[in-house]
Amino acid sequence: MRLFITFEGVEGAGKTTQVEMLHSFLVDMRVSVLKTREPGGTALGDRLRPVLLEPSEVPFAPLSEMFLYMAARAQLVKEVIVPALNHHTVVISDRYVDSTIAYQGYARGIDISLIQRLNKTATNGCMPHLTVLLDIDPEIGLQRISSKPLRFIGNGKDRLESESLDFHRQVRKGYLLLAEKNKDRFFVVNGRRPKEEIHKLIRQELVRRYPERFAKGA
Ligand code: Z5A
């Protein structure tokens, strides 16, 4: 069975935490599973990541930013995601196509239908079967990550984190609209719940969707 799961949400929503927990759970179940993230996950993606995230004085047009995310994605899909799915390995990705729609579309203002068309080209139509949206007020998410060790010079924040609270509110709004429009694919969880509780809800959702595969270990 091909199964591709993505995690989405604003900064500090708890995506990385839940990706790790689900990955460990599936490994314990002896399921072949691979976790990856965007931007990154390939040699090219890892080179593009600092270009995209490190704060810099270099001007960045929204379209340039979007194409760089698309370039990292095209490489990740070709090199990692599709080969793994073809080997029936479950793939879990920390961010994917919906991030571009939420950040560069709803928050930066690039035409959503253009992003959708480019997403389709970059991924060759490879879409997640399940997208977990960890929904949280960005103010809380940003507070959570403010306690992380400083990762960048200056205020320690990356380029996107440094955007205004209003920008992050647009991102959240965009995600909720996407979830509303793609009800079958999205599973929305309140990101303020305790980590273990969120993990349990995600496991229950997997059992609900794929009982033959996951009922045993849940
Ligand atoms: N971006 C884009 O603009 N367009 C695109 O197409 C793509 C990405 C693909 C990637 O940053 C940036 O790229 C991102 C969007 C943009 N914007 N920014 N900035 P990243 O990969 O470095 O970071 P991130 O994806 O935003 O993740 P994050 O900030 O590291 O947060 P997170 O993964 O959602 O959260 P976490 O690391 O799991 O948890 C954060 C803290 O909260 C940590 O201390 C946890 O222990 C704690 N936590 C987690 N869950 C809980 C719960 N349930 N309760 C309490 N505390 C919790």
XYZ file of C-alpha atoms and ligand atoms in Angstrom:
275
model
C 0.000 0.000 0.000
C 1.312 3.465 -0.895
C 0.974 5.876 2.008
C 2.255 9.428 2.044
C 1.566 11.555 5.146
C 2.401 15.235 5.501
C 2.400 17.517 8.538
C 1.542 21.176 8.237
C 1.025 24.168 10.488
C 2.458 27.492 11.561
C 5.835 27.767 13.289
C 5.958 25.972 16.622
C 2.721 24.071 16.004
C 4.501 20.830 16.937
C 5.041 19.282 13.482
C 8.579 18.049 14.051
C 7.587 16.582 17.432
C 4.662 14.673 15.901
C 6.678 13.519 12.866
C 9.233 12.008 15.274
C 6.547 10.353 17.412
C 4.701 8.852 14.447
C 7.953 7.700 12.873
C 9.017 5.916 16.110
C 5.578 4.362 16.468
C 5.673 2.950 12.921
C 9.249 1.708 13.338
C 8.118 -0.123 16.503
C 5.290 -1.650 14.441
C 7.957 -2.848 11.978
C 6.486 -0.731 9.201
C 8.969 0.410 6.569
C 8.897 4.180 7.007
C 10.927 7.202 5.931
C 10.749 10.725 7.329
C 11.823 13.813 5.495
C 11.273 17.555 5.569
C 10.964 20.637 3.406
C 12.945 22.508 2.457
C 15.625 19.824 2.604
C 15.820 16.066 2.429
C 18.258 15.946 -0.528
C 21.744 17.343 -1.160
C 20.208 20.103 -3.298
C 17.412 20.800 -0.788
C 19.923 21.027 2.053
C 21.856 23.637 0.042
C 18.725 25.623 -0.703
C 17.516 25.534 2.934
C 19.934 28.157 4.284
C 19.416 30.313 1.193
C 15.697 30.307 1.957
C 15.803 30.558 5.727
C 18.896 32.484 6.791
C 18.149 36.160 7.413
C 19.910 38.252 4.779
C 19.978 41.756 3.326
C 19.674 40.280 -0.172
C 16.282 41.266 -1.639
C 13.956 38.300 -2.114
C 10.991 38.708 -4.457
C 8.017 36.508 -3.457
C 8.174 34.705 -6.817
C 11.893 33.949 -6.402
C 11.199 32.524 -2.957
C 8.387 30.380 -4.314
C 10.501 28.973 -7.169
C 13.277 28.013 -4.744
C 10.804 26.064 -2.584
C 9.493 24.416 -5.766
C 13.034 23.493 -6.869
C 13.748 21.826 -3.509
C 10.402 20.012 -3.740
C 10.922 18.734 -7.297
C 14.248 17.212 -6.249
C 12.801 15.668 -3.076
C 9.901 14.067 -4.936
C 12.108 12.618 -7.685
C 15.004 11.513 -5.510
C 13.302 10.438 -2.284
C 9.505 10.408 -2.081
C 8.493 8.575 -5.255
C 11.195 5.865 -5.009
C 10.202 5.208 -1.368
C 6.483 5.023 -2.181
C 7.283 2.674 -5.084
C 8.961 0.386 -2.532
C 5.832 0.547 -0.349
C 7.663 2.548 2.282
C 5.418 4.898 4.233
C 6.669 8.471 3.719
C 6.181 11.187 6.359
C 7.108 14.728 5.419
C 7.435 17.748 7.700
C 5.789 20.291 5.307
C 4.996 19.874 1.579
C 2.806 21.475 -1.106
C 0.338 23.110 1.310
C 3.142 25.143 2.930
C 3.691 27.015 -0.334
C -0.022 27.698 -0.709
C -0.290 28.929 2.898
C 2.955 30.989 3.062
C 3.623 32.193 -0.482
C -0.057 32.161 -1.504
C -2.302 33.254 1.338
C 0.355 35.219 3.255
C 2.621 36.647 0.493
C -0.200 37.085 -2.009
C 0.973 34.976 -4.978
C -1.922 33.688 -7.059
C -3.099 30.402 -5.513
C -4.017 28.763 -8.815
C -0.507 29.485 -10.138
C 1.011 27.803 -7.060
C -1.300 24.836 -7.498
C -0.250 24.436 -11.127
C 3.448 24.679 -10.243
C 3.008 22.276 -7.325
C 1.502 19.784 -9.753
C 4.453 20.152 -12.114
C 7.099 20.033 -9.370
C 5.595 16.903 -7.787
C 4.427 15.239 -10.995
C 1.045 15.018 -9.264
C 2.368 13.151 -6.216
C -0.050 14.233 -3.483
C -0.238 13.159 0.165
C -2.948 10.674 1.135
C -3.231 12.266 4.560
C -2.274 15.756 5.720
C -2.235 16.422 9.453
C -2.776 20.112 10.173
C -1.682 21.078 13.668
C -3.752 24.162 14.208
C -2.535 26.701 16.723
C -2.633 30.444 17.312
C 0.676 31.650 15.780
C 1.334 33.757 18.855
C 1.589 30.563 20.916
C 3.650 28.795 18.242
C 6.131 31.677 18.043
C 6.375 31.761 21.843
C 7.195 28.047 21.851
C 10.046 28.380 19.379
C 11.438 31.504 21.048
C 12.893 29.205 23.708
C 14.841 27.200 21.056
C 18.618 27.799 20.998
C 19.526 30.700 18.662
C 19.951 29.283 15.158
C 20.743 32.421 13.187
C 22.735 35.580 13.733
C 20.810 38.671 14.815
C 17.601 37.896 16.680
C 18.100 34.150 16.150
C 14.990 33.872 13.990
C 14.859 32.638 10.397
C 13.534 34.792 7.538
C 9.968 33.541 7.820
C 9.811 33.584 11.609
C 10.831 37.248 11.495
C 7.655 38.140 9.579
C 4.872 40.035 11.420
C 2.267 38.317 13.556
C -0.295 39.342 10.955
C 1.673 37.403 8.299
C 1.546 34.274 10.469
C -2.179 34.809 11.084
C -2.704 34.838 7.291
C -0.757 31.575 7.089
C -3.027 29.986 9.696
C -6.146 31.276 7.939
C -4.832 29.867 4.654
C -4.275 26.441 6.179
C -7.791 26.363 7.633
C -9.248 27.287 4.231
C -7.190 24.538 2.595
C -8.450 22.029 5.171
C -12.026 23.124 4.535
C -11.597 22.695 0.773
C -9.829 19.316 1.065
C -11.791 17.632 3.838
C -10.956 14.084 2.743
C -7.225 14.649 2.788
C -6.892 16.864 5.877
C -7.053 15.843 9.519
C -7.091 18.953 11.696
C -5.905 18.664 15.292
C -5.846 21.342 17.970
C -2.082 21.900 18.401
C -2.576 23.128 21.977
C -3.399 19.648 23.216
C -0.623 17.752 25.000
C 1.897 16.034 22.687
C 0.897 12.473 23.688
C -2.779 13.222 23.186
C -2.137 14.597 19.678
C -0.059 11.537 18.806
C -2.879 9.264 19.983
C -5.442 11.138 17.871
C -3.212 10.751 14.808
C -2.845 7.019 15.443
C -6.620 6.710 15.816
C -7.079 8.539 12.519
C -4.701 6.104 10.802
C -6.703 3.167 12.162
C -9.966 4.786 11.053
C -8.618 5.281 7.532
C -6.569 2.102 7.152
C -7.919 -0.483 9.639
C -6.376 -3.451 7.828
C -2.908 -1.952 8.153
C -2.871 -0.184 11.515
C -5.541 -1.661 13.805
C -3.090 -4.165 15.336
C -0.620 -1.674 16.846
C -2.973 1.148 17.865
N 8.153 27.447 4.042
C 7.534 28.249 3.098
O 7.403 29.466 3.309
N 7.077 27.679 1.947
C 7.229 26.360 1.674
O 6.811 25.893 0.600
C 7.861 25.533 2.662
C 8.315 26.113 3.823
C 8.048 24.070 2.411
C 10.710 26.091 7.373
O 11.147 26.272 8.653
C 10.173 27.455 6.953
O 9.944 27.460 5.554
C 8.836 27.718 7.594
C 7.841 27.818 6.456
C 8.689 28.045 5.275
N 8.793 28.992 8.166
N 9.436 29.420 9.049
N 10.022 29.881 9.857
P 11.616 25.140 9.646
O 11.601 23.818 8.966
O 12.896 25.570 10.272
O 10.594 25.295 10.781
P 9.088 24.962 10.887
O 8.670 23.993 9.866
O 8.308 26.210 10.943
O 9.030 24.202 12.268
P 9.347 24.706 13.711
O 9.343 26.158 13.866
O 10.590 23.999 14.104
O 8.097 24.195 14.511
P 7.351 22.773 14.607
O 8.134 21.718 13.906
O 5.960 22.933 14.193
O 7.373 22.520 16.160
P 8.301 21.556 17.074
O 9.769 21.788 16.718
O 7.793 20.189 17.061
O 7.967 22.173 18.489
C 8.340 23.474 18.821
C 8.434 23.576 20.378
O 7.159 23.343 20.947
C 9.366 22.517 20.996
O 9.975 23.088 22.123
C 8.405 21.401 21.412
O 8.882 20.645 22.493
C 7.180 22.210 21.795
N 5.927 21.476 21.569
C 5.637 20.637 20.524
N 4.382 20.138 20.654
C 3.887 20.672 21.795
C 2.627 20.540 22.457
N 1.640 19.780 21.982
N 2.439 21.231 23.610
C 3.423 22.041 24.101
N 4.645 22.202 23.533
C 4.857 21.526 22.369
